[in-house]
Amino acid sequence: MSVRVADPSIELIARAAAECQDLATLGSIVRGCEACPELAISRTTVVVGDLPPTPQLLVVGEAPGANEDLAGRPFIGKGGQLLDELMSQAGLDRGRVAVLNVLKCRPPANRTPTTAEARRCSGWLDRQVELLDPPFVLTLGRTALTWALGAKVTLDAARGVEHNWRRRRLVVSYHPSAAIRFGPSGAPRKALEADLHFLAELLR
């Protein structure tokens, strides 16, 4: 099933998503989305996400990068490789982790998603969360934090604690790209490492 969504209306996307009763149907509709014209033209593919059955944890990032846009899978570039490494060190089982992004399409030149793009695509993400029904959620970076807790919440203020969010347990941290940018001894990597260990303790 493939339905073309050309109207940028946030309400239309939310309605289209709500009508989907399973992840496969939702994924087919998302792949035809053209609500953000610039992204629909520039993308190679729509990155729906990694969706294992009955995930213990959902990780939500910002948007696909160049590698993800080509392969159609989230977090497979350098940032994803670092995340895999740090998750393994923390004792988190990647096999039971679903991975999504706020945006399903790569923004040109990896620019930060606009507020309008994030709001449109959130309709798809919200429905994915409902259908996946993970007990734990980890957001990575500012865009994912804003999706979960709103624009007024800062990353430093929100991290290091557990949040009760939509009947789920939420932890927030830095995006792996920030950890790479500031280096192995930088504050973002240290924070990400600490937050993953904190999350692993909650999962035990």
mmCIF file with all atom_site columns, C-alpha atoms in Angstrom:
data_model
loop_
_atom_site.group_PDB
_atom_site.id
_atom_site.type_symbol
_atom_site.label_atom_id
_atom_site.label_alt_id
_atom_site.label_comp_id
_atom_site.label_asym_id
_atom_site.label_entity_id
_atom_site.label_seq_id
_atom_site.pdbx_PDB_ins_code
_atom_site.Cartn_x
_atom_site.Cartn_y
_atom_site.Cartn_z
_atom_site.occupancy
_atom_site.B_iso_or_equiv
_atom_site.pdbx_formal_charge
_atom_site.auth_seq_id
_atom_site.auth_comp_id
_atom_site.auth_asym_id
_atom_site.auth_atom_id
_atom_site.pdbx_PDB_model_num
ATOM 1   C CA . MET A 1 1   ? 0.000  0.000  0.000  1.00 0.00 ? 1   MET A CA 1
ATOM 2   C CA . SER A 1 2   ? 1.367  3.427  -0.919 1.00 0.00 ? 2   SER A CA 1
ATOM 3   C CA . VAL A 1 3   ? -0.426 6.711  -0.385 1.00 0.00 ? 3   VAL A CA 1
ATOM 4   C CA . ARG A 1 4   ? 1.024  9.986  -1.593 1.00 0.00 ? 4   ARG A CA 1
ATOM 5   C CA . VAL A 1 5   ? 0.864  12.748 1.003  1.00 0.00 ? 5   VAL A CA 1
ATOM 6   C CA . ALA A 1 6   ? 1.436  16.036 -0.794 1.00 0.00 ? 6   ALA A CA 1
ATOM 7   C CA . ASP A 1 7   ? -0.409 18.429 1.553  1.00 0.00 ? 7   ASP A CA 1
ATOM 8   C CA . PRO A 1 8   ? 1.997  19.935 4.117  1.00 0.00 ? 8   PRO A CA 1
ATOM 9   C CA . SER A 1 9   ? -0.792 20.173 6.681  1.00 0.00 ? 9   SER A CA 1
ATOM 10  C CA . ILE A 1 10  ? 0.295  18.809 10.048 1.00 0.00 ? 10  ILE A CA 1
ATOM 11  C CA . GLU A 1 11  ? -3.272 17.713 10.711 1.00 0.00 ? 11  GLU A CA 1
ATOM 12  C CA . LEU A 1 12  ? -3.429 15.709 7.478  1.00 0.00 ? 12  LEU A CA 1
ATOM 13  C CA . ILE A 1 13  ? -0.255 13.812 8.344  1.00 0.00 ? 13  ILE A CA 1
ATOM 14  C CA . ALA A 1 14  ? -1.534 13.096 11.850 1.00 0.00 ? 14  ALA A CA 1
ATOM 15  C CA . ARG A 1 15  ? -4.802 11.745 10.422 1.00 0.00 ? 15  ARG A CA 1
ATOM 16  C CA . ALA A 1 16  ? -3.026 9.625  7.808  1.00 0.00 ? 16  ALA A CA 1
ATOM 17  C CA . ALA A 1 17  ? -0.740 8.188  10.483 1.00 0.00 ? 17  ALA A CA 1
ATOM 18  C CA . ALA A 1 18  ? -3.597 7.491  12.883 1.00 0.00 ? 18  ALA A CA 1
ATOM 19  C CA . GLU A 1 19  ? -5.368 5.400  10.241 1.00 0.00 ? 19  GLU A CA 1
ATOM 20  C CA . CYS A 1 20  ? -2.408 3.000  10.062 1.00 0.00 ? 20  CYS A CA 1
ATOM 21  C CA . GLN A 1 21  ? -2.900 -0.026 12.293 1.00 0.00 ? 21  GLN A CA 1
ATOM 22  C CA . ASP A 1 22  ? 0.539  -1.579 11.807 1.00 0.00 ? 22  ASP A CA 1
ATOM 23  C CA . LEU A 1 23  ? 4.107  -0.458 11.182 1.00 0.00 ? 23  LEU A CA 1
ATOM 24  C CA . ALA A 1 24  ? 4.325  -1.953 7.689  1.00 0.00 ? 24  ALA A CA 1
ATOM 25  C CA . THR A 1 25  ? 1.354  0.066  6.449  1.00 0.00 ? 25  THR A CA 1
ATOM 26  C CA . LEU A 1 26  ? 2.655  3.186  8.135  1.00 0.00 ? 26  LEU A CA 1
ATOM 27  C CA . GLY A 1 27  ? 6.079  2.684  6.562  1.00 0.00 ? 27  GLY A CA 1
ATOM 28  C CA . SER A 1 28  ? 4.642  2.393  3.063  1.00 0.00 ? 28  SER A CA 1
ATOM 29  C CA . ILE A 1 29  ? 2.748  5.657  3.485  1.00 0.00 ? 29  ILE A CA 1
ATOM 30  C CA . VAL A 1 30  ? 5.757  7.460  4.946  1.00 0.00 ? 30  VAL A CA 1
ATOM 31  C CA . ARG A 1 31  ? 7.834  6.454  1.912  1.00 0.00 ? 31  ARG A CA 1
ATOM 32  C CA . GLY A 1 32  ? 5.427  8.360  -0.322 1.00 0.00 ? 32  GLY A CA 1
ATOM 33  C CA . CYS A 1 33  ? 5.340  11.512 1.790  1.00 0.00 ? 33  CYS A CA 1
ATOM 34  C CA . GLU A 1 34  ? 6.069  14.789 -0.014 1.00 0.00 ? 34  GLU A CA 1
ATOM 35  C CA . ALA A 1 35  ? 4.910  17.173 2.717  1.00 0.00 ? 35  ALA A CA 1
ATOM 36  C CA . CYS A 1 36  ? 8.299  18.930 2.747  1.00 0.00 ? 36  CYS A CA 1
ATOM 37  C CA . PRO A 1 37  ? 8.983  19.750 -0.935 1.00 0.00 ? 37  PRO A CA 1
ATOM 38  C CA . GLU A 1 38  ? 12.683 20.571 -0.516 1.00 0.00 ? 38  GLU A CA 1
ATOM 39  C CA . LEU A 1 39  ? 13.371 17.279 1.256  1.00 0.00 ? 39  LEU A CA 1
ATOM 40  C CA . ALA A 1 40  ? 11.243 15.268 -1.169 1.00 0.00 ? 40  ALA A CA 1
ATOM 41  C CA . ILE A 1 41  ? 13.360 16.576 -4.054 1.00 0.00 ? 41  ILE A CA 1
ATOM 42  C CA . SER A 1 42  ? 16.793 16.254 -2.431 1.00 0.00 ? 42  SER A CA 1
ATOM 43  C CA . ARG A 1 43  ? 16.459 12.909 -0.651 1.00 0.00 ? 43  ARG A CA 1
ATOM 44  C CA . THR A 1 44  ? 17.637 9.600  -2.067 1.00 0.00 ? 44  THR A CA 1
ATOM 45  C CA . THR A 1 45  ? 15.317 7.553  0.100  1.00 0.00 ? 45  THR A CA 1
ATOM 46  C CA . VAL A 1 46  ? 12.975 7.845  3.060  1.00 0.00 ? 46  VAL A CA 1
ATOM 47  C CA . VAL A 1 47  ? 14.560 6.381  6.188  1.00 0.00 ? 47  VAL A CA 1
ATOM 48  C CA . VAL A 1 48  ? 11.623 4.826  8.023  1.00 0.00 ? 48  VAL A CA 1
ATOM 49  C CA . GLY A 1 49  ? 13.752 3.373  10.847 1.00 0.00 ? 49  GLY A CA 1
ATOM 50  C CA . ASP A 1 50  ? 15.015 0.158  12.418 1.00 0.00 ? 50  ASP A CA 1
ATOM 51  C CA . LEU A 1 51  ? 11.954 -1.509 13.923 1.00 0.00 ? 51  LEU A CA 1
ATOM 52  C CA . PRO A 1 52  ? 12.612 -4.816 15.703 1.00 0.00 ? 52  PRO A CA 1
ATOM 53  C CA . PRO A 1 53  ? 9.578  -6.578 17.198 1.00 0.00 ? 53  PRO A CA 1
ATOM 54  C CA . THR A 1 54  ? 8.852  -5.792 20.855 1.00 0.00 ? 54  THR A CA 1
ATOM 55  C CA . PRO A 1 55  ? 11.766 -3.382 21.410 1.00 0.00 ? 55  PRO A CA 1
ATOM 56  C CA . GLN A 1 56  ? 12.892 -2.783 24.965 1.00 0.00 ? 56  GLN A CA 1
ATOM 57  C CA . LEU A 1 57  ? 14.205 0.662  24.055 1.00 0.00 ? 57  LEU A CA 1
ATOM 58  C CA . LEU A 1 58  ? 13.497 3.270  21.388 1.00 0.00 ? 58  LEU A CA 1
ATOM 59  C CA . VAL A 1 59  ? 16.305 5.647  20.383 1.00 0.00 ? 59  VAL A CA 1
ATOM 60  C CA . VAL A 1 60  ? 15.234 8.845  18.605 1.00 0.00 ? 60  VAL A CA 1
ATOM 61  C CA . GLY A 1 61  ? 17.771 11.027 16.774 1.00 0.00 ? 61  GLY A CA 1
ATOM 62  C CA . GLU A 1 62  ? 17.544 14.090 14.550 1.00 0.00 ? 62  GLU A CA 1
ATOM 63  C CA . ALA A 1 63  ? 17.572 13.177 10.845 1.00 0.00 ? 63  ALA A CA 1
ATOM 64  C CA . PRO A 1 64  ? 19.331 10.867 8.386  1.00 0.00 ? 64  PRO A CA 1
ATOM 65  C CA . GLY A 1 65  ? 22.815 11.814 7.219  1.00 0.00 ? 65  GLY A CA 1
ATOM 66  C CA . ALA A 1 66  ? 24.455 11.054 3.881  1.00 0.00 ? 66  ALA A CA 1
ATOM 67  C CA . ASN A 1 67  ? 25.168 7.385  4.644  1.00 0.00 ? 67  ASN A CA 1
ATOM 68  C CA . GLU A 1 68  ? 21.690 6.830  6.008  1.00 0.00 ? 68  GLU A CA 1
ATOM 69  C CA . ASP A 1 69  ? 20.108 8.531  3.003  1.00 0.00 ? 69  ASP A CA 1
ATOM 70  C CA . LEU A 1 70  ? 21.913 6.149  0.656  1.00 0.00 ? 70  LEU A CA 1
ATOM 71  C CA . ALA A 1 71  ? 21.322 2.962  2.642  1.00 0.00 ? 71  ALA A CA 1
ATOM 72  C CA . GLY A 1 72  ? 17.833 3.698  3.959  1.00 0.00 ? 72  GLY A CA 1
ATOM 73  C CA . ARG A 1 73  ? 18.765 2.867  7.559  1.00 0.00 ? 73  ARG A CA 1
ATOM 74  C CA . PRO A 1 74  ? 19.302 5.173  10.560 1.00 0.00 ? 74  PRO A CA 1
ATOM 75  C CA . PHE A 1 75  ? 22.559 5.636  12.478 1.00 0.00 ? 75  PHE A CA 1
ATOM 76  C CA . ILE A 1 76  ? 24.958 3.704  10.250 1.00 0.00 ? 76  ILE A CA 1
ATOM 77  C CA . GLY A 1 77  ? 27.531 6.480  9.750  1.00 0.00 ? 77  GLY A CA 1
ATOM 78  C CA . LYS A 1 78  ? 30.237 7.556  12.180 1.00 0.00 ? 78  LYS A CA 1
ATOM 79  C CA . GLY A 1 79  ? 27.687 8.761  14.704 1.00 0.00 ? 79  GLY A CA 1
ATOM 80  C CA . GLY A 1 80  ? 25.871 5.456  14.612 1.00 0.00 ? 80  GLY A CA 1
ATOM 81  C CA . GLN A 1 81  ? 29.103 3.508  14.927 1.00 0.00 ? 81  GLN A CA 1
ATOM 82  C CA . LEU A 1 82  ? 30.035 5.500  18.025 1.00 0.00 ? 82  LEU A CA 1
ATOM 83  C CA . LEU A 1 83  ? 26.562 4.986  19.459 1.00 0.00 ? 83  LEU A CA 1
ATOM 84  C CA . ASP A 1 84  ? 26.845 1.223  18.922 1.00 0.00 ? 84  ASP A CA 1
ATOM 85  C CA . GLU A 1 85  ? 30.230 1.216  20.653 1.00 0.00 ? 85  GLU A CA 1
ATOM 86  C CA . LEU A 1 86  ? 29.041 3.194  23.663 1.00 0.00 ? 86  LEU A CA 1
ATOM 87  C CA . MET A 1 87  ? 25.825 1.198  23.971 1.00 0.00 ? 87  MET A CA 1
ATOM 88  C CA . SER A 1 88  ? 27.825 -2.016 23.979 1.00 0.00 ? 88  SER A CA 1
ATOM 89  C CA . GLN A 1 89  ? 30.120 -0.644 26.674 1.00 0.00 ? 89  GLN A CA 1
ATOM 90  C CA . ALA A 1 90  ? 27.067 0.224  28.763 1.00 0.00 ? 90  ALA A CA 1
ATOM 91  C CA . GLY A 1 91  ? 25.676 -3.286 28.349 1.00 0.00 ? 91  GLY A CA 1
ATOM 92  C CA . LEU A 1 92  ? 22.709 -2.323 26.181 1.00 0.00 ? 92  LEU A CA 1
ATOM 93  C CA . ASP A 1 93  ? 21.460 -4.991 23.753 1.00 0.00 ? 93  ASP A CA 1
ATOM 94  C CA . ARG A 1 94  ? 21.205 -3.341 20.309 1.00 0.00 ? 94  ARG A CA 1
ATOM 95  C CA . GLY A 1 95  ? 19.131 -6.275 19.092 1.00 0.00 ? 95  GLY A CA 1
ATOM 96  C CA . ARG A 1 96  ? 16.216 -5.057 21.222 1.00 0.00 ? 96  ARG A CA 1
ATOM 97  C CA . VAL A 1 97  ? 16.585 -1.388 20.316 1.00 0.00 ? 97  VAL A CA 1
ATOM 98  C CA . ALA A 1 98  ? 14.377 0.406  17.793 1.00 0.00 ? 98  ALA A CA 1
ATOM 99  C CA . VAL A 1 99  ? 16.035 3.402  16.120 1.00 0.00 ? 99  VAL A CA 1
ATOM 100 C CA . LEU A 1 100 ? 14.165 6.325  14.561 1.00 0.00 ? 100 LEU A CA 1
ATOM 101 C CA . ASN A 1 101 ? 14.740 9.954  13.664 1.00 0.00 ? 101 ASN A CA 1
ATOM 102 C CA . VAL A 1 102 ? 12.449 12.948 14.022 1.00 0.00 ? 102 VAL A CA 1
ATOM 103 C CA . LEU A 1 103 ? 12.861 13.515 10.260 1.00 0.00 ? 103 LEU A CA 1
ATOM 104 C CA . LYS A 1 104 ? 12.625 10.625 7.820  1.00 0.00 ? 104 LYS A CA 1
ATOM 105 C CA . CYS A 1 105 ? 14.447 12.512 5.045  1.00 0.00 ? 105 CYS A CA 1
ATOM 106 C CA . ARG A 1 106 ? 17.956 13.924 4.979  1.00 0.00 ? 106 ARG A CA 1
ATOM 107 C CA . PRO A 1 107 ? 18.045 17.744 5.039  1.00 0.00 ? 107 PRO A CA 1
ATOM 108 C CA . PRO A 1 108 ? 20.308 19.148 2.290  1.00 0.00 ? 108 PRO A CA 1
ATOM 109 C CA . ALA A 1 109 ? 23.955 19.394 3.406  1.00 0.00 ? 109 ALA A CA 1
ATOM 110 C CA . ASN A 1 110 ? 22.933 17.893 6.758  1.00 0.00 ? 110 ASN A CA 1
ATOM 111 C CA . ARG A 1 111 ? 21.515 21.211 7.920  1.00 0.00 ? 111 ARG A CA 1
ATOM 112 C CA . THR A 1 112 ? 19.441 21.362 11.096 1.00 0.00 ? 112 THR A CA 1
ATOM 113 C CA . PRO A 1 113 ? 15.782 20.510 10.444 1.00 0.00 ? 113 PRO A CA 1
ATOM 114 C CA . THR A 1 114 ? 13.451 23.486 10.382 1.00 0.00 ? 114 THR A CA 1
ATOM 115 C CA . THR A 1 115 ? 10.692 23.768 12.963 1.00 0.00 ? 115 THR A CA 1
ATOM 116 C CA . ALA A 1 116 ? 8.080  23.236 10.242 1.00 0.00 ? 116 ALA A CA 1
ATOM 117 C CA . GLU A 1 117 ? 9.798  20.075 8.969  1.00 0.00 ? 117 GLU A CA 1
ATOM 118 C CA . ALA A 1 118 ? 10.056 18.634 12.467 1.00 0.00 ? 118 ALA A CA 1
ATOM 119 C CA . ARG A 1 119 ? 6.415  19.403 13.232 1.00 0.00 ? 119 ARG A CA 1
ATOM 120 C CA . ARG A 1 120 ? 5.191  17.759 10.024 1.00 0.00 ? 120 ARG A CA 1
ATOM 121 C CA . CYS A 1 121 ? 7.268  14.637 10.437 1.00 0.00 ? 121 CYS A CA 1
ATOM 122 C CA . SER A 1 122 ? 6.386  14.302 14.125 1.00 0.00 ? 122 SER A CA 1
ATOM 123 C CA . GLY A 1 123 ? 3.003  12.917 13.087 1.00 0.00 ? 123 GLY A CA 1
ATOM 124 C CA . TRP A 1 124 ? 4.701  9.875  11.584 1.00 0.00 ? 124 TRP A CA 1
ATOM 125 C CA . LEU A 1 125 ? 7.055  9.499  14.546 1.00 0.00 ? 125 LEU A CA 1
ATOM 126 C CA . ASP A 1 126 ? 4.282  9.795  17.131 1.00 0.00 ? 126 ASP A CA 1
ATOM 127 C CA . ARG A 1 127 ? 2.355  6.969  15.481 1.00 0.00 ? 127 ARG A CA 1
ATOM 128 C CA . GLN A 1 128 ? 5.487  4.814  15.246 1.00 0.00 ? 128 GLN A CA 1
ATOM 129 C CA . VAL A 1 129 ? 5.961  5.237  18.989 1.00 0.00 ? 129 VAL A CA 1
ATOM 130 C CA . GLU A 1 130 ? 2.349  4.220  19.632 1.00 0.00 ? 130 GLU A CA 1
ATOM 131 C CA . LEU A 1 131 ? 2.642  1.103  17.471 1.00 0.00 ? 131 LEU A CA 1
ATOM 132 C CA . LEU A 1 132 ? 6.073  0.099  18.777 1.00 0.00 ? 132 LEU A CA 1
ATOM 133 C CA . ASP A 1 133 ? 5.004  0.747  22.383 1.00 0.00 ? 133 ASP A CA 1
ATOM 134 C CA . PRO A 1 134 ? 8.525  0.712  23.901 1.00 0.00 ? 134 PRO A CA 1
ATOM 135 C CA . PRO A 1 135 ? 8.786  0.984  27.703 1.00 0.00 ? 135 PRO A CA 1
ATOM 136 C CA . PHE A 1 136 ? 11.913 3.157  27.447 1.00 0.00 ? 136 PHE A CA 1
ATOM 137 C CA . VAL A 1 137 ? 12.793 6.043  25.111 1.00 0.00 ? 137 VAL A CA 1
ATOM 138 C CA . LEU A 1 138 ? 16.173 7.749  24.632 1.00 0.00 ? 138 LEU A CA 1
ATOM 139 C CA . THR A 1 139 ? 16.334 11.027 22.714 1.00 0.00 ? 139 THR A CA 1
ATOM 140 C CA . LEU A 1 140 ? 19.629 12.180 21.237 1.00 0.00 ? 140 LEU A CA 1
ATOM 141 C CA . GLY A 1 141 ? 20.249 15.859 20.526 1.00 0.00 ? 141 GLY A CA 1
ATOM 142 C CA . ARG A 1 142 ? 18.279 19.083 20.512 1.00 0.00 ? 142 ARG A CA 1
ATOM 143 C CA . THR A 1 143 ? 15.765 18.246 17.768 1.00 0.00 ? 143 THR A CA 1
ATOM 144 C CA . ALA A 1 144 ? 14.680 15.000 19.423 1.00 0.00 ? 144 ALA A CA 1
ATOM 145 C CA . LEU A 1 145 ? 14.539 16.686 22.833 1.00 0.00 ? 145 LEU A CA 1
ATOM 146 C CA . THR A 1 146 ? 12.248 19.393 21.446 1.00 0.00 ? 146 THR A CA 1
ATOM 147 C CA . TRP A 1 147 ? 9.987  16.736 19.922 1.00 0.00 ? 147 TRP A CA 1
ATOM 148 C CA . ALA A 1 148 ? 9.656  14.994 23.293 1.00 0.00 ? 148 ALA A CA 1
ATOM 149 C CA . LEU A 1 149 ? 9.705  17.783 25.888 1.00 0.00 ? 149 LEU A CA 1
ATOM 150 C CA . GLY A 1 150 ? 9.249  21.043 23.991 1.00 0.00 ? 150 GLY A CA 1
ATOM 151 C CA . ALA A 1 151 ? 11.465 23.892 22.852 1.00 0.00 ? 151 ALA A CA 1
ATOM 152 C CA . LYS A 1 152 ? 11.786 25.554 26.264 1.00 0.00 ? 152 LYS A CA 1
ATOM 153 C CA . VAL A 1 153 ? 13.596 22.607 27.861 1.00 0.00 ? 153 VAL A CA 1
ATOM 154 C CA . THR A 1 154 ? 17.394 22.653 27.672 1.00 0.00 ? 154 THR A CA 1
ATOM 155 C CA . LEU A 1 155 ? 19.468 19.542 27.153 1.00 0.00 ? 155 LEU A CA 1
ATOM 156 C CA . ASP A 1 156 ? 21.663 20.121 30.194 1.00 0.00 ? 156 ASP A CA 1
ATOM 157 C CA . ALA A 1 157 ? 18.632 20.654 32.431 1.00 0.00 ? 157 ALA A CA 1
ATOM 158 C CA . ALA A 1 158 ? 16.820 17.564 31.146 1.00 0.00 ? 158 ALA A CA 1
ATOM 159 C CA . ARG A 1 159 ? 19.601 14.981 31.092 1.00 0.00 ? 159 ARG A CA 1
ATOM 160 C CA . GLY A 1 160 ? 20.769 12.846 33.979 1.00 0.00 ? 160 GLY A CA 1
ATOM 161 C CA . VAL A 1 161 ? 17.249 12.094 35.228 1.00 0.00 ? 161 VAL A CA 1
ATOM 162 C CA . GLU A 1 162 ? 14.331 9.900  34.245 1.00 0.00 ? 162 GLU A CA 1
ATOM 163 C CA . HIS A 1 163 ? 11.216 11.567 32.818 1.00 0.00 ? 163 HIS A CA 1
ATOM 164 C CA . ASN A 1 164 ? 7.674  10.183 32.901 1.00 0.00 ? 164 ASN A CA 1
ATOM 165 C CA . TRP A 1 165 ? 6.622  10.702 29.274 1.00 0.00 ? 165 TRP A CA 1
ATOM 166 C CA . ARG A 1 166 ? 3.489  9.379  27.577 1.00 0.00 ? 166 ARG A CA 1
ATOM 167 C CA . ARG A 1 167 ? 3.313  6.450  30.015 1.00 0.00 ? 167 ARG A CA 1
ATOM 168 C CA . ARG A 1 168 ? 6.937  5.652  29.198 1.00 0.00 ? 168 ARG A CA 1
ATOM 169 C CA . ARG A 1 169 ? 10.302 6.228  30.825 1.00 0.00 ? 169 ARG A CA 1
ATOM 170 C CA . LEU A 1 170 ? 12.388 8.810  28.986 1.00 0.00 ? 170 LEU A CA 1
ATOM 171 C CA . VAL A 1 171 ? 16.095 9.663  29.153 1.00 0.00 ? 171 VAL A CA 1
ATOM 172 C CA . VAL A 1 172 ? 17.690 12.445 27.091 1.00 0.00 ? 172 VAL A CA 1
ATOM 173 C CA . SER A 1 173 ? 21.292 12.954 26.010 1.00 0.00 ? 173 SER A CA 1
ATOM 174 C CA . TYR A 1 174 ? 23.620 14.478 23.437 1.00 0.00 ? 174 TYR A CA 1
ATOM 175 C CA . HIS A 1 175 ? 23.670 13.336 19.834 1.00 0.00 ? 175 HIS A CA 1
ATOM 176 C CA . PRO A 1 176 ? 26.693 11.173 18.916 1.00 0.00 ? 176 PRO A CA 1
ATOM 177 C CA . SER A 1 177 ? 27.677 13.751 16.285 1.00 0.00 ? 177 SER A CA 1
ATOM 178 C CA . ALA A 1 178 ? 28.300 16.242 19.108 1.00 0.00 ? 178 ALA A CA 1
ATOM 179 C CA . ALA A 1 179 ? 30.415 13.649 20.901 1.00 0.00 ? 179 ALA A CA 1
ATOM 180 C CA . ILE A 1 180 ? 32.504 13.235 17.749 1.00 0.00 ? 180 ILE A CA 1
ATOM 181 C CA . ARG A 1 181 ? 32.774 16.981 17.167 1.00 0.00 ? 181 ARG A CA 1
ATOM 182 C CA . PHE A 1 182 ? 34.106 17.712 20.651 1.00 0.00 ? 182 PHE A CA 1
ATOM 183 C CA . GLY A 1 183 ? 36.381 14.666 20.789 1.00 0.00 ? 183 GLY A CA 1
ATOM 184 C CA . PRO A 1 184 ? 36.865 11.742 23.206 1.00 0.00 ? 184 PRO A CA 1
ATOM 185 C CA . SER A 1 185 ? 37.520 13.999 26.205 1.00 0.00 ? 185 SER A CA 1
ATOM 186 C CA . GLY A 1 186 ? 34.787 16.516 25.397 1.00 0.00 ? 186 GLY A CA 1
ATOM 187 C CA . ALA A 1 187 ? 31.750 17.094 27.586 1.00 0.00 ? 187 ALA A CA 1
ATOM 188 C CA . PRO A 1 188 ? 29.169 15.711 25.097 1.00 0.00 ? 188 PRO A CA 1
ATOM 189 C CA . ARG A 1 189 ? 30.858 12.315 24.870 1.00 0.00 ? 189 ARG A CA 1
ATOM 190 C CA . LYS A 1 190 ? 31.289 12.057 28.628 1.00 0.00 ? 190 LYS A CA 1
ATOM 191 C CA . ALA A 1 191 ? 27.642 12.992 29.094 1.00 0.00 ? 191 ALA A CA 1
ATOM 192 C CA . LEU A 1 192 ? 26.489 10.476 26.474 1.00 0.00 ? 192 LEU A CA 1
ATOM 193 C CA . GLU A 1 193 ? 28.526 7.716  28.101 1.00 0.00 ? 193 GLU A CA 1
ATOM 194 C CA . ALA A 1 194 ? 27.104 8.561  31.528 1.00 0.00 ? 194 ALA A CA 1
ATOM 195 C CA . ASP A 1 195 ? 23.543 8.737  30.229 1.00 0.00 ? 195 ASP A CA 1
ATOM 196 C CA . LEU A 1 196 ? 23.802 5.362  28.498 1.00 0.00 ? 196 LEU A CA 1
ATOM 197 C CA . HIS A 1 197 ? 25.076 3.759  31.697 1.00 0.00 ? 197 HIS A CA 1
ATOM 198 C CA . PHE A 1 198 ? 22.257 5.444  33.622 1.00 0.00 ? 198 PHE A CA 1
ATOM 199 C CA . LEU A 1 199 ? 19.750 4.081  31.111 1.00 0.00 ? 199 LEU A CA 1
ATOM 200 C CA . ALA A 1 200 ? 21.263 0.606  31.318 1.00 0.00 ? 200 ALA A CA 1
ATOM 201 C CA . GLU A 1 201 ? 20.748 0.647  35.089 1.00 0.00 ? 201 GLU A CA 1
ATOM 202 C CA . LEU A 1 202 ? 17.096 1.601  34.626 1.00 0.00 ? 202 LEU A CA 1
ATOM 203 C CA . LEU A 1 203 ? 16.634 -1.260 32.173 1.00 0.00 ? 203 LEU A CA 1
ATOM 204 C CA . ARG A 1 204 ? 18.002 -3.860 34.557 1.00 0.00 ? 204 ARG A CA 1
#
